[in-house]
Coordinates of C-alpha atoms in Angstrom, one line a residue:
X11 CA -55.7 72.3 -74.4
X12 CA -59.4 72.6 -74.9
X13 CA -62.1 72.5 -72.3
X14 CA -65.7 71.7 -72.9
X15 CA -68.7 71.9 -70.7
X16 CA -72.4 71.3 -71.0
X17 CA -75.4 71.6 -68.8
X18 CA -79.0 70.4 -68.6
X19 CA -81.7 71.3 -66.1
X20 CA -85.4 70.5 -66.0
X21 CA -88.3 71.8 -64.0
X22 CA -92.0 70.9 -64.0
X23 CA -95.1 72.6 -62.6
X24 CA -98.7 71.5 -62.6
X25 CA -101.6 73.7 -61.6
X26 CA -105.4 73.3 -61.2
X27 CA -107.8 76.0 -60.3
X28 CA -111.5 76.7 -60.2
X29 CA -113.4 80.0 -59.8
X30 CA -116.9 80.9 -58.7
X31 CA -118.3 84.4 -59.3
X32 CA -121.6 86.0 -58.3
X33 CA -122.8 89.5 -59.3
X34 CA -126.2 90.9 -58.4
X35 CA -126.9 94.2 -60.1
X36 CA -123.4 95.4 -59.5
X37 CA -124.5 95.8 -55.8
X38 CA -123.5 92.4 -54.2
X39 CA -120.3 90.9 -55.5
X40 CA -118.7 87.6 -54.6
X41 CA -115.8 85.6 -56.0
X42 CA -114.0 82.5 -54.7
X43 CA -110.9 80.8 -56.2
X44 CA -109.2 77.6 -55.4
X45 CA -105.8 76.7 -56.7
X46 CA -103.7 73.5 -56.4
X47 CA -100.1 73.8 -57.5
X48 CA -97.2 71.4 -57.5
X49 CA -93.6 72.0 -58.4
X50 CA -90.6 69.7 -59.0
X51 CA -88.2 72.1 -57.2
X52 CA -89.5 71.0 -53.8
X53 CA -89.0 67.9 -51.7
X54 CA -90.8 64.8 -53.0
X55 CA -93.5 64.8 -50.2
X56 CA -94.1 68.5 -50.1
X57 CA -94.4 69.5 -53.7
X58 CA -98.1 70.3 -53.6
X59 CA -99.9 73.1 -51.9
X60 CA -103.5 74.5 -51.9
X61 CA -104.1 78.3 -52.3
X62 CA -107.7 79.5 -51.7
X63 CA -109.0 83.1 -52.0
X64 CA -112.3 84.9 -51.3
X65 CA -113.3 88.4 -52.3
X66 CA -116.6 90.3 -51.5
X67 CA -118.0 93.7 -52.5
X68 CA -121.0 95.8 -51.5
X69 CA -122.1 98.9 -53.3
X70 CA -123.9 100.4 -50.3
X71 CA -124.7 103.7 -52.1
X72 CA -127.4 101.8 -54.1
X73 CA -129.4 100.9 -51.0
X74 CA -132.6 102.7 -50.2
X75 CA -131.5 103.9 -46.8
X76 CA -128.7 105.9 -48.5
X77 CA -131.0 108.2 -50.3
X78 CA -130.9 111.0 -47.7
X79 CA -127.1 111.2 -48.2
X80 CA -127.4 112.9 -51.6
X81 CA -123.9 114.2 -51.4
X82 CA -122.5 110.7 -51.7
X83 CA -122.5 109.8 -55.4
X84 CA -121.0 106.4 -55.0
X85 CA -119.9 104.2 -52.2
X86 CA -118.5 100.7 -52.2
X87 CA -116.7 98.5 -49.6
X88 CA -114.4 95.7 -50.6
X89 CA -112.8 92.9 -48.6
X90 CA -110.7 89.9 -49.6
X91 CA -108.5 87.2 -48.2
X92 CA -106.2 84.8 -50.0
X93 CA -103.2 82.6 -49.8
X94 CA -100.4 82.6 -52.5
X95 CA -97.3 80.6 -52.9
X96 CA -93.7 81.4 -54.0
X97 CA -91.2 78.9 -55.2
X98 CA -87.5 79.4 -55.3
X99 CA -85.5 79.6 -58.4
X100 CA -82.9 76.8 -57.7
X101 CA -84.2 73.8 -59.4
X102 CA -82.4 71.0 -57.5
X103 CA -81.8 72.6 -54.1
X104 CA -84.0 70.2 -52.2
X105 CA -82.5 67.1 -54.0
X106 CA -78.9 67.9 -53.0
X107 CA -76.2 69.2 -55.4
X108 CA -72.9 67.8 -56.4
X109 CA -70.1 69.4 -58.2
X110 CA -66.6 68.7 -59.5
X111 CA -63.8 70.5 -57.7
X112 CA -60.9 69.7 -60.1
X113 CA -59.5 66.7 -58.3
X114 CA -59.5 63.1 -59.5
X115 CA -59.9 59.7 -57.8
X116 CA -58.6 56.6 -59.5
X117 CA -58.5 58.5 -62.7
X118 CA -62.1 59.7 -62.6
X119 CA -63.3 63.2 -61.8
X120 CA -64.2 63.4 -58.1
X121 CA -67.6 64.7 -57.1
X122 CA -68.2 66.6 -53.8
X123 CA -71.3 68.1 -52.2
X124 CA -71.8 71.5 -53.7
X125 CA -71.0 74.1 -51.1
X126 CA -73.7 76.4 -52.5
X127 CA -76.4 73.8 -51.9
X128 CA -75.6 72.8 -48.3
X129 CA -77.0 69.7 -46.6
X130 CA -79.9 68.1 -48.5
X131 CA -83.4 68.9 -47.2
X132 CA -86.3 67.1 -48.7
X133 CA -88.7 69.1 -46.6
X134 CA -88.2 72.3 -48.6
X135 CA -91.5 73.6 -49.7
X136 CA -93.5 76.7 -50.7
X137 CA -93.2 80.1 -49.2
X138 CA -96.8 80.9 -48.3
X139 CA -98.3 84.4 -47.9
X140 CA -101.7 85.1 -46.2
X141 CA -103.0 88.5 -47.3
X142 CA -106.1 90.4 -46.0
X143 CA -107.4 93.5 -47.8
X144 CA -110.1 96.1 -46.9
X145 CA -111.0 98.9 -49.2
X146 CA -113.4 101.8 -49.8
X147 CA -114.4 103.5 -53.1
X148 CA -116.2 106.8 -52.5
X149 CA -117.3 109.6 -54.7
X150 CA -118.9 112.9 -53.5
X151 CA -120.7 115.9 -54.9
X152 CA -121.7 114.6 -58.3
X153 CA -118.4 112.8 -58.7
X154 CA -116.3 116.0 -58.2
X155 CA -114.3 114.2 -55.5
X156 CA -113.2 110.6 -55.6
X157 CA -111.5 108.8 -52.7
X158 CA -110.0 105.4 -52.7
X159 CA -108.7 103.9 -49.4
X160 CA -107.0 100.5 -49.1
X161 CA -105.6 98.7 -46.1
X162 CA -103.6 95.4 -46.4
X163 CA -102.0 92.9 -44.1
X164 CA -99.6 90.3 -45.4
X165 CA -98.0 87.5 -43.5
X166 CA -95.3 85.4 -45.2
X167 CA -94.1 82.2 -43.6
X168 CA -91.7 79.5 -44.7
X169 CA -89.3 82.0 -46.3
X170 CA -86.2 80.3 -47.7
X171 CA -83.2 80.9 -45.4
X172 CA -79.6 79.6 -45.2
X173 CA -79.3 78.0 -41.7
X174 CA -75.9 77.6 -40.1
X175 CA -75.3 74.1 -38.7
X176 CA -73.1 73.2 -35.7
X177 CA -69.6 71.8 -36.4
X178 CA -66.9 72.7 -38.9
X179 CA -67.1 70.1 -41.7
X180 CA -66.3 72.1 -44.8
X181 CA -69.2 70.7 -47.0
X182 CA -71.9 70.6 -44.3
X183 CA -71.8 74.0 -42.7
X184 CA -75.4 75.0 -43.5
X185 CA -78.8 73.9 -44.8
X186 CA -81.5 75.6 -46.7
X187 CA -84.7 75.7 -44.7
X188 CA -88.2 77.3 -44.7
X189 CA -87.1 79.1 -41.6
X190 CA -88.3 82.7 -41.5
X191 CA -91.6 84.7 -41.3
X192 CA -92.2 88.4 -41.9
X193 CA -95.2 90.6 -42.0
X194 CA -96.2 93.7 -44.0
X195 CA -99.1 96.0 -43.5
X196 CA -99.9 99.3 -45.1
X197 CA -102.3 102.0 -46.1
X198 CA -102.8 103.4 -49.6
X199 CA -104.8 106.5 -50.4
X200 CA -105.8 108.1 -53.7
X201 CA -107.8 111.3 -54.0
X202 CA -109.0 113.0 -57.2
X203 CA -110.7 116.4 -57.4
X204 CA -112.5 117.8 -60.4
X205 CA -112.5 121.3 -58.9
X206 CA -113.6 123.4 -61.8
X207 CA -115.3 121.7 -64.7
X208 CA -118.3 123.8 -65.9
X209 CA -116.4 127.1 -66.0
X210 CA -114.0 128.8 -68.5
X211 CA -111.1 127.6 -66.4
X212 CA -110.9 123.8 -66.0
X213 CA -109.0 122.6 -62.9
X214 CA -108.2 119.0 -61.8
X215 CA -106.0 117.7 -59.0
X216 CA -104.8 114.2 -57.9
X217 CA -103.0 113.1 -54.8
X218 CA -101.8 109.6 -53.8
X219 CA -99.8 108.3 -50.8
X220 CA -98.8 104.9 -49.4
X221 CA -97.4 103.9 -46.0
X222 CA -95.9 100.5 -45.2
X223 CA -94.8 98.8 -42.0
X224 CA -92.9 95.6 -42.0
X225 CA -91.7 93.4 -39.2
X226 CA -89.5 90.3 -38.6
X227 CA -91.9 87.8 -37.1
X228 CA -90.0 84.5 -36.7
X229 CA -86.6 82.9 -37.2
X230 CA -85.7 79.2 -37.5
X231 CA -84.1 79.3 -34.0
X232 CA -86.7 81.5 -32.3
X233 CA -84.0 84.1 -31.6
X234 CA -82.8 87.3 -33.3
X235 CA -80.6 86.7 -36.3
X236 CA -77.8 89.2 -37.0
X237 CA -79.6 92.5 -37.8
X238 CA -83.1 90.8 -37.9
X239 CA -84.7 91.4 -34.5
X240 CA -87.9 89.6 -33.8
X241 CA -90.7 92.1 -33.5
X242 CA -88.7 94.9 -35.2
X243 CA -88.7 96.2 -38.7
X244 CA -86.6 94.6 -41.4
X245 CA -83.4 96.4 -42.4
X246 CA -83.1 98.4 -39.3
X247 CA -80.1 100.7 -39.3
X248 CA -77.5 99.9 -36.6
X249 CA -74.9 102.5 -35.8
X250 CA -72.6 103.6 -33.1
X251 CA -74.0 106.5 -31.1
X252 CA -71.9 109.6 -30.9
X253 CA -72.1 112.9 -29.1
X254 CA -70.0 115.5 -30.8
X255 CA -66.2 115.5 -30.9
X256 CA -63.3 115.1 -28.4
X257 CA -61.7 118.5 -28.0
X258 CA -58.8 117.2 -26.1
X259 CA -57.2 113.9 -25.1
X260 CA -58.5 114.5 -21.5
X261 CA -62.1 114.0 -22.7
X262 CA -61.4 110.4 -23.9
X263 CA -62.8 107.9 -21.3
X264 CA -60.3 106.1 -19.2
X265 CA -60.6 102.4 -18.1
X266 CA -58.7 100.6 -15.4
X267 CA -57.4 97.1 -16.1
X268 CA -57.0 94.2 -13.6
X269 CA -53.4 95.2 -12.8
X270 CA -54.5 98.8 -11.9
X271 CA -53.1 100.3 -15.1
X272 CA -55.3 102.6 -17.2
X273 CA -56.0 102.7 -20.8
X274 CA -58.0 105.0 -23.1
X275 CA -61.1 104.0 -24.9
X276 CA -60.1 102.1 -28.0
X277 CA -61.7 101.5 -31.4
X278 CA -62.2 98.1 -32.9
X279 CA -58.6 98.0 -34.0
X280 CA -56.7 98.1 -30.7
X281 CA -53.5 99.4 -32.3
X282 CA -55.2 102.8 -32.5
X283 CA -56.9 105.1 -30.1
X284 CA -59.3 108.0 -29.9
X285 CA -57.9 111.5 -29.9
X286 CA -58.8 115.2 -30.3
X287 CA -61.1 115.8 -33.3
X288 CA -62.5 112.2 -33.4
X289 CA -66.3 111.7 -32.9
X290 CA -67.3 110.8 -29.4
X291 CA -68.4 107.2 -30.2
X292 CA -70.1 105.7 -27.2
X293 CA -69.0 102.5 -25.5
X294 CA -72.5 101.2 -24.9
X295 CA -71.6 97.9 -23.1
X296 CA -68.7 99.5 -21.1
X297 CA -66.0 97.0 -22.0
X298 CA -63.4 99.7 -22.8
X299 CA -63.5 99.3 -26.6
X300 CA -65.8 100.3 -29.4
X301 CA -66.8 97.3 -31.5
X302 CA -69.8 95.8 -33.3
X303 CA -71.4 95.0 -29.9
X304 CA -71.8 98.7 -29.2
X305 CA -74.0 99.3 -32.3
X306 CA -77.7 100.2 -31.6
X307 CA -80.8 100.4 -33.7
X308 CA -81.5 104.1 -34.4
X309 CA -85.2 103.6 -35.2
X310 CA -85.0 104.1 -39.0
X311 CA -84.7 102.0 -42.1
X312 CA -83.4 102.6 -45.6
X313 CA -86.7 101.8 -47.2
X314 CA -88.9 104.9 -47.3
X315 CA -91.9 104.6 -45.0
X316 CA -94.0 107.0 -47.0
X317 CA -94.2 107.5 -50.7
X318 CA -96.5 110.2 -52.1
X319 CA -97.2 112.4 -55.1
X320 CA -99.6 115.0 -56.4
X321 CA -100.3 116.7 -59.6
X322 CA -102.6 119.3 -61.2
X323 CA -103.9 120.1 -64.6
X324 CA -105.5 123.4 -65.6
X325 CA -106.9 124.7 -68.9
X326 CA -108.3 128.0 -70.2
X327 CA -109.3 128.2 -73.8
X328 CA -106.2 127.2 -75.8
X329 CA -103.8 127.4 -72.8
X330 CA -103.0 124.4 -70.7
X331 CA -100.8 123.9 -67.6
X332 CA -99.7 120.8 -65.7
X333 CA -97.4 120.0 -62.8
X334 CA -96.4 116.8 -61.0
X335 CA -94.7 116.6 -57.6
X336 CA -93.4 113.4 -56.0
X337 CA -91.6 112.7 -52.7
X338 CA -90.7 110.2 -50.0
X339 CA -90.8 110.6 -46.2
X340 CA -89.0 109.0 -43.3
X341 CA -86.2 107.6 -45.4
X342 CA -82.7 107.3 -44.0
X343 CA -79.3 106.2 -45.4
X344 CA -75.7 106.1 -44.3
X345 CA -72.9 108.1 -46.0
X346 CA -70.1 106.1 -47.6
X347 CA -66.5 106.7 -46.3
X348 CA -65.3 108.0 -49.7
X349 CA -67.2 111.3 -49.1
X350 CA -65.5 112.0 -45.8
X351 CA -62.9 114.8 -46.7
X352 CA -59.6 113.5 -45.6
X353 CA -60.7 110.1 -44.6
X354 CA -59.3 108.6 -47.8
X355 CA -57.2 111.6 -48.8
X356 CA -58.5 111.2 -52.4
X357 CA -60.1 113.6 -54.8
X358 CA -63.5 113.0 -53.3
X359 CA -62.1 114.4 -50.1
X360 CA -62.7 118.0 -51.3
X361 CA -65.9 117.6 -53.3
X362 CA -68.0 119.7 -50.9
X363 CA -67.5 123.3 -49.9
X364 CA -68.5 122.5 -46.3
X365 CA -65.3 120.5 -46.1
X366 CA -63.9 123.7 -44.7
X367 CA -66.1 123.3 -41.7
X368 CA -64.1 120.6 -39.9
X369 CA -62.7 120.2 -36.5
X370 CA -59.3 121.8 -35.9
X371 CA -57.4 122.9 -32.8
X372 CA -58.5 126.5 -33.6
X373 CA -62.1 125.4 -34.4
X374 CA -63.0 122.9 -31.7
X375 CA -66.8 123.6 -31.8
X376 CA -69.2 120.7 -31.3
X377 CA -71.2 122.1 -34.2
X378 CA -68.7 121.6 -37.0
X379 CA -69.7 119.4 -39.9
X380 CA -66.7 117.2 -40.3
X381 CA -64.2 115.6 -37.9
X382 CA -60.5 116.2 -38.0
X383 CA -58.4 115.7 -41.1
X384 CA -57.2 112.1 -41.3
X385 CA -53.5 111.9 -40.7
X386 CA -53.3 108.4 -42.2
X387 CA -51.9 106.9 -39.0
X388 CA -54.5 107.1 -36.4
X389 CA -57.7 106.9 -38.5
X390 CA -60.7 106.9 -36.2
X391 CA -62.7 109.8 -37.8
X392 CA -64.8 107.6 -40.0
X393 CA -66.4 105.3 -37.4
X394 CA -69.8 104.1 -38.5
X395 CA -71.7 106.3 -36.1
X396 CA -74.9 108.3 -36.1
X397 CA -72.9 111.2 -37.6
X398 CA -73.0 109.3 -40.9
X399 CA -76.8 109.1 -40.9
X400 CA -78.7 111.4 -43.2
X401 CA -82.4 112.0 -43.8
X402 CA -83.1 111.2 -47.4
X403 CA -86.7 112.5 -47.5
X404 CA -87.5 114.9 -50.3
X405 CA -90.2 116.6 -52.3
X406 CA -89.5 117.2 -55.9
X407 CA -91.2 119.1 -58.7
X408 CA -90.8 116.3 -61.2
X409 CA -92.5 117.8 -64.2
X410 CA -94.0 121.2 -65.2
X411 CA -95.4 122.1 -68.6
X412 CA -97.2 125.0 -70.2
X413 CA -98.8 124.5 -73.6
X414 CA -100.8 126.5 -76.2
X415 CA -103.0 124.9 -78.9
X416 CA -103.1 126.9 -82.1
X417 CA -106.5 127.9 -83.4
X418 CA -107.9 125.3 -85.8
X419 CA -108.8 127.9 -88.4
X420 CA -105.1 128.1 -89.2
X421 CA -105.4 124.8 -91.1
X422 CA -109.1 124.7 -91.8
X423 CA -108.3 124.0 -95.5
X424 CA -106.7 120.7 -94.8
X425 CA -108.2 117.5 -93.3
X426 CA -104.8 115.9 -92.6
X427 CA -103.9 117.9 -89.5
X428 CA -106.2 117.7 -86.5
X429 CA -104.2 119.8 -84.0
X430 CA -101.0 121.7 -83.3
X431 CA -99.7 122.4 -79.8
X432 CA -96.7 124.4 -78.7
X433 CA -95.2 123.6 -75.3
X434 CA -92.4 124.5 -72.8
X435 CA -91.4 121.7 -70.4
X436 CA -89.2 121.5 -67.3
X437 CA -88.0 118.4 -65.5
X438 CA -86.6 118.1 -61.9
X439 CA -86.3 121.9 -61.5
X440 CA -86.9 122.1 -57.8
X441 CA -86.1 119.8 -54.9
X442 CA -86.9 120.4 -51.2
X443 CA -84.9 118.2 -48.8
X444 CA -82.9 118.3 -45.6
X445 CA -80.2 116.2 -47.3
X446 CA -77.2 118.6 -47.5
X447 CA -74.9 117.0 -50.0
X448 CA -76.2 115.9 -53.4
X449 CA -79.4 114.4 -54.9
X450 CA -81.5 112.6 -52.2
X451 CA -83.2 110.5 -54.9
X452 CA -79.9 108.9 -55.9
X453 CA -79.5 106.0 -53.6
X454 CA -75.7 105.8 -54.0
X455 CA -74.3 107.5 -50.9
X456 CA -70.6 107.1 -51.7
X457 CA -70.5 110.3 -53.8
X458 CA -69.7 108.4 -57.0
X459 CA -73.2 108.8 -58.7
X460 CA -74.4 111.7 -60.8
X461 CA -77.5 113.5 -59.5
X462 CA -80.6 113.4 -61.6
X463 CA -80.4 115.9 -64.4
X464 CA -82.5 119.1 -64.6
X465 CA -83.8 120.0 -68.1
X466 CA -85.7 122.6 -69.9
X467 CA -87.2 121.9 -73.3
X468 CA -89.5 123.5 -75.9
X469 CA -91.3 121.9 -78.8
X470 CA -94.5 121.3 -80.7
X471 CA -96.9 118.4 -81.3
X472 CA -98.8 117.8 -84.5
X473 CA -101.8 115.4 -84.5
X474 CA -103.0 113.9 -87.7

């Protein structure tokens, strides 16, 4: 039997825009833009949207009252506001989708509402983002120092979201809506220093850093949605809280039931129990078991809050030297269960030497690194608790290079070659981090990814 299939989709978008620009002696700057965009992917009555923007700039260092400030070589302030739109990629989502599910009706292929499209919503429209920016461009001491500072605030409303509907009808369990709003604000800093430029030794340095804050502002229901808490950062990490290990069964909390009988604190799977060597996972709501309702935000996210880097370049006669550092700060991640020695009893269970530092009857310290060895029967030593949380911040020497340019008199009899340079180069040679397992720059925390490779190389460059 042969099966054939074909498909056809169509999408249209129209845009109109106008721009007004004013520039007076590079001192007073103004620009205004107005866009009008329409897309066929939206509902029939909400396909069009208007997106204005305004930007102004003032080179205040050119004003007469700035003459006493001779140490300021250049100064400019910038400000802007604008609205932008984002359309979703599904071309017929707002029109409703049908699909064949393999059944027939009176000999014809039966069509059903596509479970990926949900209930039709002709009000689906643009995701709109309002953004405000404020920036400074400053140069000091005859342009030896250059500083650029930028602040931004971005509010996005009408984000596309899959909204659950009441009832249990198979094909009508959800609807796509413009139901969420989030905000982002941040600071960006760039500093360049031409430290030595009129001496035999030339020395330049550059530093940049950025800091971002985001927040979940609104949901379709006006209430928190799963891990999205109104007023809190996106992608908050939720974990069980723990406080060391149980050294004996007597330390496991006891709860009394309605009939007066007692039971020990239980994990989510009530066929098991906590015992010696298990993490002390806290029963936050006091219901006698540890389940998803006991998880708490720990105040961190997986996205790094700070990203930074700095580099330097030096030159003396024919010698040159350069180095580049990069790093992230306030970044957290959760270890995968496959790295817990004994938790899965596989080869990854012994990949780290500190696996010897685990809880045993003879080593019941609260400071050991790993919980007890998993016996394969009562497996509670891999609860998703704060024990799994690791600080992924790091500073890395990304590149370092030393070079020597051969004297030009070595090839003065030829006009083909303009320069020859020898170099020695190192990559990822040093990393400073509190992360105690493998490479903190590798996001995979299951232990299955290779760390970033270190390398040393030497070579030469010929310019023609």
